[in-house]
Amino acid sequence: KKSMSKKIKELEDFKKEFFSFLEHQQDGAVIVDLMGRITFVNPMAAQICGYEKNEVINHHFRMFLTLDDLANGFKLFYNILKGEYSTNNLFRIRRKDGSTKIVEVNAAPLHEFGKVVGGLAIIRDISKRKQMEEGNKERVEQFRQLDQDLDGWKKQISELRHEVNDLLAELKRNKKYEA
């Protein structure tokens, strides 16, 4: 009896430390139950979604996904329930104010006594990174265009140089005959 109560106490202590760890993460952390209802959300996840923590608890995760990403969100959820881990999933989430953010989600099943009891998702807001990548793509295209323009200008300059040299040569020949 004593060893069982000791193990229960150790498990409770571990859970406290685990939730404390999640609570202080720089990334968002969300835990869902087997029905997809949110049972835990850390401050960063609430901030990313634009909600208060208490507005999120007991709601289904689908309320945060855009329609375009709903099917992939459910696929990820069911894979987690099957015990699979998943990394680098990109989703657009709907915020409380109606705006969207792009997030990267890494997810894992949560087990208790050998059975999956839910899932943990670590969420990172990558909206700014994606905007920078898009901006970089535009800049690369502008540089490509500039490079093509420079090649065209080089060709025109080369042709003008030949024309000027031809004219100068003709002028020299004409001056020889005049002298």
Tab-separated table of N, CA and C in Angstrom:
chain	number	residue	atom	x	y	z
A	1	LYS	N	0.817	-1.193	0.000
A	1	LYS	CA	0.000	0.000	0.000
A	1	LYS	C	0.865	1.263	0.000
A	2	LYS	N	1.917	1.227	0.776
A	2	LYS	CA	2.787	2.388	0.882
A	2	LYS	C	3.491	2.663	-0.447
A	3	SER	N	3.949	1.621	-1.134
A	3	SER	CA	4.651	1.848	-2.394
A	3	SER	C	3.688	2.373	-3.463
A	4	MET	N	2.421	1.957	-3.421
A	4	MET	CA	1.433	2.448	-4.380
A	4	MET	C	1.145	3.929	-4.130
A	5	SER	N	0.981	4.316	-2.876
A	5	SER	CA	0.726	5.721	-2.572
A	5	SER	C	1.958	6.573	-2.888
A	6	LYS	N	3.146	5.988	-2.737
A	6	LYS	CA	4.372	6.696	-3.086
A	6	LYS	C	4.424	6.923	-4.599
A	7	LYS	N	4.056	5.901	-5.374
A	7	LYS	CA	4.048	6.038	-6.838
A	7	LYS	C	3.017	7.068	-7.279
A	8	ILE	N	1.864	7.083	-6.637
A	8	ILE	CA	0.837	8.070	-6.965
A	8	ILE	C	1.343	9.466	-6.654
A	9	LYS	N	1.997	9.624	-5.535
A	9	LYS	CA	2.567	10.924	-5.152
A	9	LYS	C	3.631	11.357	-6.165
A	10	GLU	N	4.484	10.421	-6.590
A	10	GLU	CA	5.506	10.728	-7.590
A	10	GLU	C	4.861	11.154	-8.905
A	11	LEU	N	3.791	10.455	-9.287
A	11	LEU	CA	3.081	10.800	-10.518
A	11	LEU	C	2.462	12.195	-10.403
A	12	GLU	N	1.859	12.494	-9.274
A	12	GLU	CA	1.275	13.820	-9.057
A	12	GLU	C	2.348	14.904	-9.087
A	13	ASP	N	3.489	14.631	-8.467
A	13	ASP	CA	4.599	15.591	-8.492
A	13	ASP	C	5.103	15.801	-9.915
A	14	PHE	N	5.214	14.709	-10.666
A	14	PHE	CA	5.662	14.804	-12.057
A	14	PHE	C	4.678	15.643	-12.867
A	15	LYS	N	3.392	15.411	-12.680
A	15	LYS	CA	2.380	16.183	-13.415
A	15	LYS	C	2.483	17.663	-13.079
A	16	LYS	N	2.682	17.995	-11.822
A	16	LYS	CA	2.832	19.398	-11.420
A	16	LYS	C	4.020	20.029	-12.129
A	17	GLU	N	5.158	19.334	-12.124
A	17	GLU	CA	6.360	19.849	-12.781
A	17	GLU	C	6.142	19.984	-14.289
A	18	PHE	N	5.487	18.995	-14.880
A	18	PHE	CA	5.210	18.991	-16.314
A	18	PHE	C	4.347	20.200	-16.679
A	19	PHE	N	3.275	20.416	-15.941
A	19	PHE	CA	2.399	21.545	-16.244
A	19	PHE	C	3.084	22.879	-15.953
A	20	SER	N	3.904	22.930	-14.944
A	20	SER	CA	4.668	24.143	-14.668
A	20	SER	C	5.622	24.431	-15.821
A	21	PHE	N	6.268	23.398	-16.311
A	21	PHE	CA	7.167	23.533	-17.456
A	21	PHE	C	6.403	24.079	-18.662
A	22	LEU	N	5.241	23.485	-18.968
A	22	LEU	CA	4.444	23.934	-20.110
A	22	LEU	C	3.961	25.372	-19.924
A	23	GLU	N	3.601	25.697	-18.723
A	23	GLU	CA	3.061	27.023	-18.413
A	23	GLU	C	4.067	28.122	-18.742
A	24	HIS	N	5.364	27.833	-18.607
A	24	HIS	CA	6.396	28.849	-18.775
A	24	HIS	C	7.134	28.763	-20.116
A	25	GLN	N	6.604	28.006	-21.046
A	25	GLN	CA	7.223	27.872	-22.368
A	25	GLN	C	7.093	29.156	-23.175
A	26	GLN	N	8.082	29.405	-24.028
A	26	GLN	CA	8.027	30.537	-24.955
A	26	GLN	C	7.152	30.233	-26.157
A	27	ASP	N	6.873	28.950	-26.382
A	27	ASP	CA	5.948	28.524	-27.428
A	27	ASP	C	4.611	28.217	-26.785
A	28	GLY	N	3.584	28.170	-27.612
A	28	GLY	CA	2.270	27.807	-27.111
A	28	GLY	C	2.211	26.324	-26.812
A	29	ALA	N	1.456	25.956	-25.805
A	29	ALA	CA	1.241	24.545	-25.464
A	29	ALA	C	-0.245	24.345	-25.217
A	30	VAL	N	-0.791	23.317	-25.885
A	30	VAL	CA	-2.208	23.002	-25.759
A	30	VAL	C	-2.334	21.503	-25.542
A	31	ILE	N	-3.198	21.126	-24.600
A	31	ILE	CA	-3.495	19.715	-24.384
A	31	ILE	C	-4.974	19.510	-24.684
A	32	VAL	N	-5.255	18.458	-25.449
A	32	VAL	CA	-6.642	18.102	-25.755
A	32	VAL	C	-6.920	16.702	-25.231
A	33	ASP	N	-8.203	16.451	-24.932
A	33	ASP	CA	-8.598	15.117	-24.486
A	33	ASP	C	-8.947	14.255	-25.696
A	34	LEU	N	-9.462	13.074	-25.458
A	34	LEU	CA	-9.787	12.142	-26.546
A	34	LEU	C	-10.907	12.648	-27.452
A	35	MET	N	-11.652	13.624	-26.991
A	35	MET	CA	-12.738	14.198	-27.794
A	35	MET	C	-12.290	15.450	-28.559
A	36	GLY	N	-11.065	15.868	-28.343
A	36	GLY	CA	-10.560	17.061	-29.009
A	36	GLY	C	-10.828	18.342	-28.247
A	37	ARG	N	-11.344	18.218	-27.042
A	37	ARG	CA	-11.597	19.399	-26.210
A	37	ARG	C	-10.305	19.836	-25.530
A	38	ILE	N	-10.122	21.121	-25.469
A	38	ILE	CA	-8.913	21.680	-24.866
A	38	ILE	C	-9.048	21.603	-23.351
A	39	THR	N	-8.065	20.955	-22.731
A	39	THR	CA	-8.069	20.824	-21.275
A	39	THR	C	-6.975	21.670	-20.616
A	40	PHE	N	-6.026	22.134	-21.427
A	40	PHE	CA	-4.943	22.973	-20.912
A	40	PHE	C	-4.467	23.868	-22.042
A	41	VAL	N	-4.176	25.100	-21.708
A	41	VAL	CA	-3.568	26.034	-22.648
A	41	VAL	C	-2.646	26.945	-21.845
A	42	ASN	N	-1.438	27.120	-22.331
A	42	ASN	CA	-0.533	28.009	-21.607
A	42	ASN	C	-0.727	29.454	-22.083
A	43	PRO	N	-0.154	30.413	-21.363
A	43	PRO	CA	-0.368	31.823	-21.729
A	43	PRO	C	0.048	32.157	-23.167
A	44	MET	N	1.142	31.556	-23.657
A	44	MET	CA	1.604	31.873	-25.007
A	44	MET	C	0.607	31.380	-26.059
A	45	ALA	N	0.044	30.193	-25.866
A	45	ALA	CA	-0.952	29.677	-26.817
A	45	ALA	C	-2.180	30.584	-26.824
A	46	ALA	N	-2.610	31.011	-25.649
A	46	ALA	CA	-3.756	31.921	-25.571
A	46	ALA	C	-3.437	33.233	-26.287
A	47	GLN	N	-2.226	33.725	-26.100
A	47	GLN	CA	-1.810	34.980	-26.754
A	47	GLN	C	-1.783	34.812	-28.270
A	48	ILE	N	-1.233	33.719	-28.749
A	48	ILE	CA	-1.172	33.475	-30.192
A	48	ILE	C	-2.581	33.483	-30.784
A	49	CYS	N	-3.525	32.874	-30.067
A	49	CYS	CA	-4.906	32.773	-30.549
A	49	CYS	C	-5.728	34.020	-30.263
A	50	GLY	N	-5.214	34.894	-29.403
A	50	GLY	CA	-5.922	36.125	-29.100
A	50	GLY	C	-7.057	35.968	-28.104
A	51	TYR	N	-7.033	34.908	-27.340
A	51	TYR	CA	-8.063	34.644	-26.338
A	51	TYR	C	-7.459	34.679	-24.945
A	52	GLU	N	-8.326	34.779	-23.949
A	52	GLU	CA	-7.929	34.552	-22.572
A	52	GLU	C	-7.944	33.037	-22.357
A	53	LYS	N	-7.132	32.563	-21.449
A	53	LYS	CA	-7.064	31.117	-21.202
A	53	LYS	C	-8.436	30.525	-20.888
A	54	ASN	N	-9.214	31.192	-20.046
A	54	ASN	CA	-10.510	30.644	-19.646
A	54	ASN	C	-11.524	30.603	-20.792
A	55	GLU	N	-11.279	31.365	-21.875
A	55	GLU	CA	-12.168	31.344	-23.038
A	55	GLU	C	-11.915	30.136	-23.934
A	56	VAL	N	-10.821	29.460	-23.707
A	56	VAL	CA	-10.395	28.362	-24.568
A	56	VAL	C	-10.697	26.999	-23.946
A	57	ILE	N	-10.553	26.893	-22.650
A	57	ILE	CA	-10.727	25.609	-21.960
A	57	ILE	C	-12.122	25.041	-22.244
A	58	ASN	N	-12.160	23.732	-22.505
A	58	ASN	CA	-13.366	22.948	-22.801
A	58	ASN	C	-13.956	23.199	-24.185
A	59	HIS	N	-13.291	24.006	-24.992
A	59	HIS	CA	-13.729	24.183	-26.381
A	59	HIS	C	-12.959	23.203	-27.265
A	60	HIS	N	-13.566	22.840	-28.379
A	60	HIS	CA	-12.921	21.923	-29.320
A	60	HIS	C	-11.836	22.663	-30.097
A	61	PHE	N	-10.759	21.954	-30.408
A	61	PHE	CA	-9.634	22.587	-31.114
A	61	PHE	C	-10.049	23.142	-32.468
A	62	ARG	N	-11.100	22.603	-33.078
A	62	ARG	CA	-11.487	23.033	-34.428
A	62	ARG	C	-11.873	24.506	-34.480
A	63	MET	N	-12.245	25.094	-33.340
A	63	MET	CA	-12.657	26.501	-33.343
A	63	MET	C	-11.519	27.436	-33.745
A	64	PHE	N	-10.291	26.938	-33.715
A	64	PHE	CA	-9.142	27.783	-34.030
A	64	PHE	C	-8.628	27.598	-35.449
A	65	LEU	N	-9.065	26.535	-36.128
A	65	LEU	CA	-8.541	26.252	-37.460
A	65	LEU	C	-9.358	26.958	-38.536
A	66	THR	N	-8.687	27.418	-39.585
A	66	THR	CA	-9.405	27.964	-40.728
A	66	THR	C	-10.048	26.800	-41.468
A	67	LEU	N	-11.046	27.088	-42.260
A	67	LEU	CA	-11.732	26.028	-43.011
A	67	LEU	C	-10.765	25.252	-43.901
A	68	ASP	N	-9.804	25.961	-44.483
A	68	ASP	CA	-8.827	25.307	-45.363
A	68	ASP	C	-7.979	24.274	-44.629
A	69	ASP	N	-7.771	24.477	-43.339
A	69	ASP	CA	-6.886	23.593	-42.577
A	69	ASP	C	-7.633	22.622	-41.670
A	70	LEU	N	-8.946	22.643	-41.701
A	70	LEU	CA	-9.738	21.803	-40.806
A	70	LEU	C	-9.471	20.318	-41.028
A	71	ALA	N	-9.466	19.877	-42.285
A	71	ALA	CA	-9.253	18.455	-42.578
A	71	ALA	C	-7.879	17.997	-42.083
A	72	ASN	N	-6.847	18.812	-42.332
A	72	ASN	CA	-5.503	18.447	-41.868
A	72	ASN	C	-5.412	18.461	-40.350
A	73	GLY	N	-6.155	19.359	-39.716
A	73	GLY	CA	-6.186	19.400	-38.256
A	73	GLY	C	-6.775	18.126	-37.680
A	74	PHE	N	-7.874	17.643	-38.270
A	74	PHE	CA	-8.474	16.404	-37.791
A	74	PHE	C	-7.584	15.202	-38.083
A	75	LYS	N	-6.917	15.230	-39.231
A	75	LYS	CA	-5.998	14.136	-39.565
A	75	LYS	C	-4.874	14.061	-38.527
A	76	LEU	N	-4.310	15.203	-38.184
A	76	LEU	CA	-3.265	15.248	-37.161
A	76	LEU	C	-3.797	14.729	-35.828
A	77	PHE	N	-4.990	15.160	-35.447
A	77	PHE	CA	-5.599	14.729	-34.189
A	77	PHE	C	-5.774	13.208	-34.157
A	78	TYR	N	-6.301	12.642	-35.217
A	78	TYR	CA	-6.515	11.182	-35.236
A	78	TYR	C	-5.196	10.412	-35.238
A	79	ASN	N	-4.191	10.942	-35.907
A	79	ASN	CA	-2.874	10.288	-35.870
A	79	ASN	C	-2.293	10.306	-34.459
A	80	ILE	N	-2.510	11.394	-33.749
A	80	ILE	CA	-2.038	11.482	-32.359
A	80	ILE	C	-2.773	10.447	-31.507
A	81	LEU	N	-4.087	10.317	-31.724
A	81	LEU	CA	-4.859	9.332	-30.953
A	81	LEU	C	-4.397	7.906	-31.237
A	82	LYS	N	-3.818	7.693	-32.416
A	82	LYS	CA	-3.268	6.373	-32.752
A	82	LYS	C	-1.881	6.170	-32.148
A	83	GLY	N	-1.387	7.204	-31.456
A	83	GLY	CA	-0.087	7.093	-30.803
A	83	GLY	C	1.076	7.607	-31.616
A	84	GLU	N	0.793	8.301	-32.704
A	84	GLU	CA	1.861	8.801	-33.576
A	84	GLU	C	2.300	10.206	-33.169
A	85	TYR	N	3.562	10.490	-33.418
A	85	TYR	CA	4.120	11.823	-33.190
A	85	TYR	C	4.149	12.545	-34.534
A	86	SER	N	4.044	13.859	-34.507
A	86	SER	CA	4.035	14.606	-35.755
A	86	SER	C	4.741	15.941	-35.543
A	87	THR	N	5.586	16.313	-36.499
A	87	THR	CA	6.347	17.558	-36.377
A	87	THR	C	6.197	18.415	-37.622
A	88	ASN	N	6.459	19.691	-37.433
A	88	ASN	CA	6.519	20.674	-38.522
A	88	ASN	C	5.241	20.761	-39.355
A	89	ASN	N	4.095	20.708	-38.701
A	89	ASN	CA	2.820	20.883	-39.380
A	89	ASN	C	2.486	22.365	-39.415
A	90	LEU	N	2.110	22.865	-40.582
A	90	LEU	CA	1.758	24.276	-40.703
A	90	LEU	C	0.248	24.420	-40.795
A	91	PHE	N	-0.278	25.346	-39.989
A	91	PHE	CA	-1.711	25.633	-39.982
A	91	PHE	C	-1.923	27.131	-39.937
A	92	ARG	N	-3.025	27.560	-40.526
A	92	ARG	CA	-3.495	28.928	-40.336
A	92	ARG	C	-4.567	28.848	-39.262
A	93	ILE	N	-4.406	29.650	-38.233
A	93	ILE	CA	-5.399	29.639	-37.161
A	93	ILE	C	-6.189	30.935	-37.181
A	94	ARG	N	-7.421	30.814	-36.747
A	94	ARG	CA	-8.306	31.981	-36.612
A	94	ARG	C	-8.175	32.529	-35.207
A	95	ARG	N	-7.953	33.800	-35.134
A	95	ARG	CA	-7.856	34.455	-33.830
A	95	ARG	C	-9.224	35.005	-33.445
A	96	LYS	N	-9.350	35.356	-32.212
A	96	LYS	CA	-10.613	35.887	-31.692
A	96	LYS	C	-11.067	37.110	-32.489
A	97	ASP	N	-10.119	37.968	-32.892
A	97	ASP	CA	-10.468	39.189	-33.626
A	97	ASP	C	-10.742	38.942	-35.108
A	98	GLY	N	-10.681	37.662	-35.541
A	98	GLY	CA	-10.967	37.318	-36.935
A	98	GLY	C	-9.734	37.257	-37.819
A	99	SER	N	-8.624	37.775	-37.344
A	99	SER	CA	-7.388	37.703	-38.132
A	99	SER	C	-6.852	36.269	-38.099
A	100	THR	N	-5.866	36.011	-38.919
A	100	THR	CA	-5.258	34.678	-38.936
A	100	THR	C	-3.766	34.793	-38.675
A	101	LYS	N	-3.218	33.710	-38.199
A	101	LYS	CA	-1.775	33.585	-38.008
A	101	LYS	C	-1.355	32.242	-38.568
A	102	ILE	N	-0.117	32.163	-38.990
A	102	ILE	CA	0.446	30.896	-39.441
A	102	ILE	C	1.247	30.329	-38.279
A	103	VAL	N	0.948	29.084	-37.930
A	103	VAL	CA	1.645	28.448	-36.819
A	103	VAL	C	2.248	27.125	-37.270
A	104	GLU	N	3.339	26.779	-36.617
A	104	GLU	CA	3.962	25.472	-36.795
A	104	GLU	C	3.580	24.652	-35.564
A	105	VAL	N	3.096	23.436	-35.805
A	105	VAL	CA	2.616	22.598	-34.712
A	105	VAL	C	3.416	21.301	-34.670
A	106	ASN	N	3.932	20.997	-33.490
A	106	ASN	CA	4.541	19.703	-33.206
A	106	ASN	C	3.633	19.042	-32.180
A	107	ALA	N	3.240	17.804	-32.450
A	107	ALA	CA	2.247	17.176	-31.589
A	107	ALA	C	2.677	15.775	-31.178
A	108	ALA	N	2.195	15.375	-29.999
A	108	ALA	CA	2.541	14.060	-29.451
A	108	ALA	C	1.354	13.525	-28.661
A	109	PRO	N	1.230	12.211	-28.634
A	109	PRO	CA	0.172	11.630	-27.799
A	109	PRO	C	0.567	11.726	-26.326
A	110	LEU	N	-0.422	11.811	-25.471
A	110	LEU	CA	-0.193	11.759	-24.031
A	110	LEU	C	-0.720	10.419	-23.532
A	111	HIS	N	0.104	9.732	-22.768
A	111	HIS	CA	-0.253	8.408	-22.262
A	111	HIS	C	-0.431	8.436	-20.742
A	112	GLU	N	-1.354	7.641	-20.297
A	112	GLU	CA	-1.499	7.396	-18.867
A	112	GLU	C	-1.728	5.907	-18.703
A	113	PHE	N	-0.879	5.275	-17.922
A	113	PHE	CA	-0.962	3.836	-17.690
A	113	PHE	C	-1.007	3.050	-19.008
A	114	GLY	N	-0.204	3.495	-19.960
A	114	GLY	CA	-0.054	2.775	-21.225
A	114	GLY	C	-1.116	3.074	-22.271
A	115	LYS	N	-2.071	3.924	-21.979
A	115	LYS	CA	-3.131	4.237	-22.942
A	115	LYS	C	-3.071	5.716	-23.323
A	116	VAL	N	-3.381	5.983	-24.583
A	116	VAL	CA	-3.445	7.372	-25.036
A	116	VAL	C	-4.666	8.018	-24.392
A	117	VAL	N	-4.438	9.169	-23.747
A	117	VAL	CA	-5.538	9.876	-23.082
A	117	VAL	C	-5.761	11.269	-23.679
A	118	GLY	N	-4.954	11.625	-24.659
A	118	GLY	CA	-5.088	12.932	-25.286
A	118	GLY	C	-3.848	13.262	-26.076
A	119	GLY	N	-3.701	14.530	-26.381
A	119	GLY	CA	-2.547	14.949	-27.158
A	119	GLY	C	-2.016	16.287	-26.694
A	120	LEU	N	-0.748	16.479	-26.916
A	120	LEU	CA	-0.063	17.727	-26.597
A	120	LEU	C	0.403	18.346	-27.906
A	121	ALA	N	0.071	19.606	-28.094
A	121	ALA	CA	0.537	20.338	-29.274
A	121	ALA	C	1.382	21.514	-28.807
A	122	ILE	N	2.571	21.623	-29.363
A	122	ILE	CA	3.433	22.772	-29.134
A	122	ILE	C	3.296	23.648	-30.374
A	123	ILE	N	2.932	24.897	-30.144
A	123	ILE	CA	2.558	25.795	-31.234
A	123	ILE	C	3.506	26.983	-31.262
A	124	ARG	N	4.057	27.241	-32.442
A	124	ARG	CA	4.955	28.389	-32.609
A	124	ARG	C	4.383	29.298	-33.697
A	125	ASP	N	4.246	30.563	-33.376
A	125	ASP	CA	3.767	31.547	-34.343
A	125	ASP	C	4.899	31.836	-35.330
A	126	ILE	N	4.690	31.494	-36.598
A	126	ILE	CA	5.717	31.743	-37.611
A	126	ILE	C	5.225	32.736	-38.665
A	127	SER	N	4.199	33.494	-38.329
A	127	SER	CA	3.629	34.456	-39.281
A	127	SER	C	4.681	35.434	-39.784
A	128	LYS	N	5.484	35.989	-38.891
A	128	LYS	CA	6.503	36.967	-39.300
A	128	LYS	C	7.556	36.310	-40.182
A	129	ARG	N	7.950	35.083	-39.818
A	129	ARG	CA	8.944	34.366	-40.619
A	129	ARG	C	8.412	34.125	-42.030
A	130	LYS	N	7.146	33.737	-42.134
A	130	LYS	CA	6.540	33.497	-43.447
A	130	LYS	C	6.461	34.791	-44.252
A	131	GLN	N	6.127	35.910	-43.578
A	131	GLN	CA	6.093	37.197	-44.269
A	131	GLN	C	7.480	37.564	-44.782
A	132	MET	N	8.499	37.311	-43.964
A	132	MET	CA	9.874	37.595	-44.386
A	132	MET	C	10.262	36.723	-45.570
A	133	GLU	N	9.881	35.440	-45.530
A	133	GLU	CA	10.189	34.538	-46.639
A	133	GLU	C	9.540	35.031	-47.925
A	134	GLU	N	8.282	35.479	-47.830
A	134	GLU	CA	7.589	36.011	-49.001
A	134	GLU	C	8.293	37.266	-49.502
A	135	GLY	N	8.681	38.139	-48.566
A	135	GLY	CA	9.416	39.346	-48.940
A	135	GLY	C	10.738	39.007	-49.595
A	136	ASN	N	11.419	37.989	-49.082
A	136	ASN	CA	12.683	37.562	-49.677
A	136	ASN	C	12.473	37.020	-51.084
A	137	LYS	N	11.387	36.272	-51.292
A	137	LYS	CA	11.086	35.758	-52.637
A	137	LYS	C	10.899	36.914	-53.607
A	138	GLU	N	10.173	37.955	-53.151
A	138	GLU	CA	9.969	39.119	-54.010
A	138	GLU	C	11.295	39.809	-54.317
A	139	ARG	N	12.148	39.953	-53.303
A	139	ARG	CA	13.448	40.595	-53.525
A	139	ARG	C	14.324	39.771	-54.477
A	140	VAL	N	14.303	38.461	-54.323
A	140	VAL	CA	15.086	37.607	-55.218
A	140	VAL	C	14.600	37.787	-56.655
A	141	GLU	N	13.284	37.858	-56.832
A	141	GLU	CA	12.732	38.056	-58.177
A	141	GLU	C	13.140	39.426	-58.724
A	142	GLN	N	13.138	40.450	-57.867
A	142	GLN	CA	13.568	41.778	-58.305
A	142	GLN	C	15.033	41.749	-58.725
A	143	PHE	N	15.881	41.036	-57.969
A	143	PHE	CA	17.304	40.942	-58.327
A	143	PHE	C	17.488	40.163	-59.633
A	144	ARG	N	16.693	39.124	-59.815
A	144	ARG	CA	16.770	38.380	-61.086
A	144	ARG	C	16.430	39.300	-62.254
A	145	GLN	N	15.362	40.071	-62.082
A	145	GLN	CA	14.947	40.996	-63.133
A	145	GLN	C	16.030	42.034	-63.383
A	146	LEU	N	16.615	42.568	-62.317
A	146	LEU	CA	17.687	43.543	-62.446
A	146	LEU	C	18.885	42.921	-63.169
A	147	ASP	N	19.207	41.667	-62.833
A	147	ASP	CA	20.312	40.968	-63.481
A	147	ASP	C	20.044	40.820	-64.983
A	148	GLN	N	18.808	40.469	-65.327
A	148	GLN	CA	18.452	40.361	-66.745
A	148	GLN	C	18.557	41.718	-67.428
A	149	ASP	N	18.077	42.770	-66.729
A	149	ASP	CA	18.173	44.119	-67.282
A	149	ASP	C	19.634	44.500	-67.501
A	150	LEU	N	20.500	44.183	-66.519
A	150	LEU	CA	21.930	44.500	-66.647
A	150	LEU	C	22.541	43.779	-67.836
A	151	ASP	N	22.173	42.519	-68.028
A	151	ASP	CA	22.686	41.786	-69.185
A	151	ASP	C	22.263	42.476	-70.481
A	152	GLY	N	21.019	42.937	-70.517
A	152	GLY	CA	20.535	43.655	-71.706
A	152	GLY	C	21.287	44.957	-71.912
A	153	TRP	N	21.515	45.664	-70.805
A	153	TRP	CA	22.248	46.920	-70.904
A	153	TRP	C	23.690	46.678	-71.338
A	154	LYS	N	24.315	45.640	-70.830
A	154	LYS	CA	25.693	45.313	-71.226
A	154	LYS	C	25.760	45.067	-72.727
A	155	LYS	N	24.777	44.353	-73.228
A	155	LYS	CA	24.738	44.059	-74.673
A	155	LYS	C	24.583	45.356	-75.464
A	156	GLN	N	23.675	46.240	-74.999
A	156	GLN	CA	23.481	47.519	-75.683
A	156	GLN	C	24.748	48.368	-75.635
A	157	ILE	N	25.408	48.390	-74.489
A	157	ILE	CA	26.652	49.164	-74.346
A	157	ILE	C	27.722	48.607	-75.276
A	158	SER	N	27.810	47.293	-75.351
A	158	SER	CA	28.792	46.664	-76.226
A	158	SER	C	28.517	47.023	-77.690
A	159	GLU	N	27.234	46.989	-78.074
A	159	GLU	CA	26.883	47.357	-79.451
A	159	GLU	C	27.205	48.826	-79.722
A	160	LEU	N	26.904	49.702	-78.747
A	160	LEU	CA	27.223	51.128	-78.909
A	160	LEU	C	28.728	51.341	-79.013
A	161	ARG	N	29.511	50.594	-78.218
A	161	ARG	CA	30.961	50.716	-78.254
A	161	ARG	C	31.476	50.362	-79.652
A	162	HIS	N	30.936	49.286	-80.221
A	162	HIS	CA	31.358	48.893	-81.569
A	162	HIS	C	30.988	49.967	-82.590
A	163	GLU	N	29.783	50.519	-82.449
A	163	GLU	CA	29.362	51.577	-83.380
A	163	GLU	C	30.260	52.804	-83.248
A	164	VAL	N	30.565	53.200	-82.006
A	164	VAL	CA	31.431	54.364	-81.779
A	164	VAL	C	32.822	54.084	-82.340
A	165	ASN	N	33.364	52.879	-82.074
A	165	ASN	CA	34.691	52.533	-82.607
A	165	ASN	C	34.691	52.528	-84.125
A	166	ASP	N	33.625	52.028	-84.722
A	166	ASP	CA	33.524	52.041	-86.188
A	166	ASP	C	33.496	53.470	-86.717
A	167	LEU	N	32.713	54.338	-86.039
A	167	LEU	CA	32.638	55.745	-86.461
A	167	LEU	C	34.000	56.433	-86.309
A	168	LEU	N	34.673	56.160	-85.175
A	168	LEU	CA	35.998	56.764	-84.962
A	168	LEU	C	36.983	56.276	-86.020
A	169	ALA	N	36.932	55.021	-86.334
A	169	ALA	CA	37.828	54.480	-87.360
A	169	ALA	C	37.544	55.133	-88.710
A	170	GLU	N	36.281	55.337	-89.017
A	170	GLU	CA	35.921	55.964	-90.284
A	170	GLU	C	36.369	57.430	-90.309
A	171	LEU	N	36.215	58.092	-89.153
A	171	LEU	CA	36.679	59.481	-89.072
A	171	LEU	C	38.196	59.565	-89.295
A	172	LYS	N	38.939	58.642	-88.731
A	172	LYS	CA	40.401	58.633	-88.906
A	172	LYS	C	40.753	58.426	-90.378
A	173	ARG	N	40.021	57.518	-91.012
A	173	ARG	CA	40.303	57.258	-92.430
A	173	ARG	C	40.000	58.497	-93.262
A	174	ASN	N	38.889	59.151	-92.934
A	174	ASN	CA	38.521	60.361	-93.686
A	174	ASN	C	39.531	61.478	-93.440
A	175	LYS	N	40.112	61.593	-92.248
A	175	LYS	CA	41.090	62.638	-91.969
A	175	LYS	C	42.387	62.360	-92.748
A	176	LYS	N	42.736	61.083	-92.936
A	176	LYS	CA	43.938	60.765	-93.701
A	176	LYS	C	43.811	61.241	-95.133
A	177	TYR	N	42.613	61.083	-95.655
A	177	TYR	CA	42.399	61.498	-97.052
A	177	TYR	C	42.334	63.006	-97.192
A	178	GLU	N	41.932	63.701	-96.154
A	178	GLU	CA	41.842	65.129	-96.194
A	178	GLU	C	43.222	65.786	-96.055
A	179	ALA	N	44.107	65.121	-95.385
A	179	ALA	CA	45.407	65.718	-95.123
A	179	ALA	C	46.321	65.622	-96.283
